[in-house]
Amino acid sequence: MKLATIRSVCECQARLLADVDVGGLASAGRAVVRGQTLGAPVNALNSEDEYFDVGWLCPFCGRNTLRSFYRGALAWRPASAETAA
């Protein structure tokens, strides 16, 4: 399985990250502010399309953040054994 890490920024300036697999499933959502990392619920929408959306719930401010991504621009890497478990 291959994964890509997508990144964005919330309006509160938290860095939002998530892993997306080739099938379009988003997982391991997280938000980072000043070195503090919290889990952030994440969901991929229209994940089978070339352009797809990812939504995060920011744990720092409570905002729902929706961003669009282009599948062709993602950098894919093999999933490690730890990630696959």
Coordinates of C-alpha atoms in Angstrom, one line a residue, residues 45-76:
L45 CA -14.7 13.4 0.2
N46 CA -15.0 12.4 -3.5
S47 CA -11.9 10.4 -2.9
E48 CA -12.2 8.4 -6.1
D49 CA -11.9 11.5 -8.2
E50 CA -8.7 13.1 -9.6
Y51 CA -9.5 16.2 -7.4
F52 CA -10.8 15.4 -3.9
D53 CA -11.6 17.2 -0.7
V54 CA -10.3 16.5 2.8
G55 CA -12.0 17.8 5.9
W56 CA -10.5 18.1 9.4
L57 CA -12.0 19.0 12.7
C58 CA -9.4 21.2 14.3
P59 CA -8.9 20.2 18.0
F60 CA -7.5 23.6 18.9
C61 CA -10.3 25.9 17.7
G62 CA -13.2 23.5 16.8
R63 CA -13.4 24.7 13.2
N64 CA -14.2 22.3 10.3
T65 CA -11.6 22.9 7.7
L66 CA -12.2 21.7 4.1
R67 CA -9.4 21.7 1.5
S68 CA -9.1 20.4 -2.1
F69 CA -6.2 18.4 -3.4
Y70 CA -5.1 17.1 -6.8
R71 CA -4.2 13.4 -6.7
G72 CA -1.5 13.8 -9.4
A73 CA 0.5 16.2 -7.3
L74 CA 0.8 13.9 -4.2
A75 CA 4.2 12.3 -3.3
W76 CA 3.5 8.6 -2.7

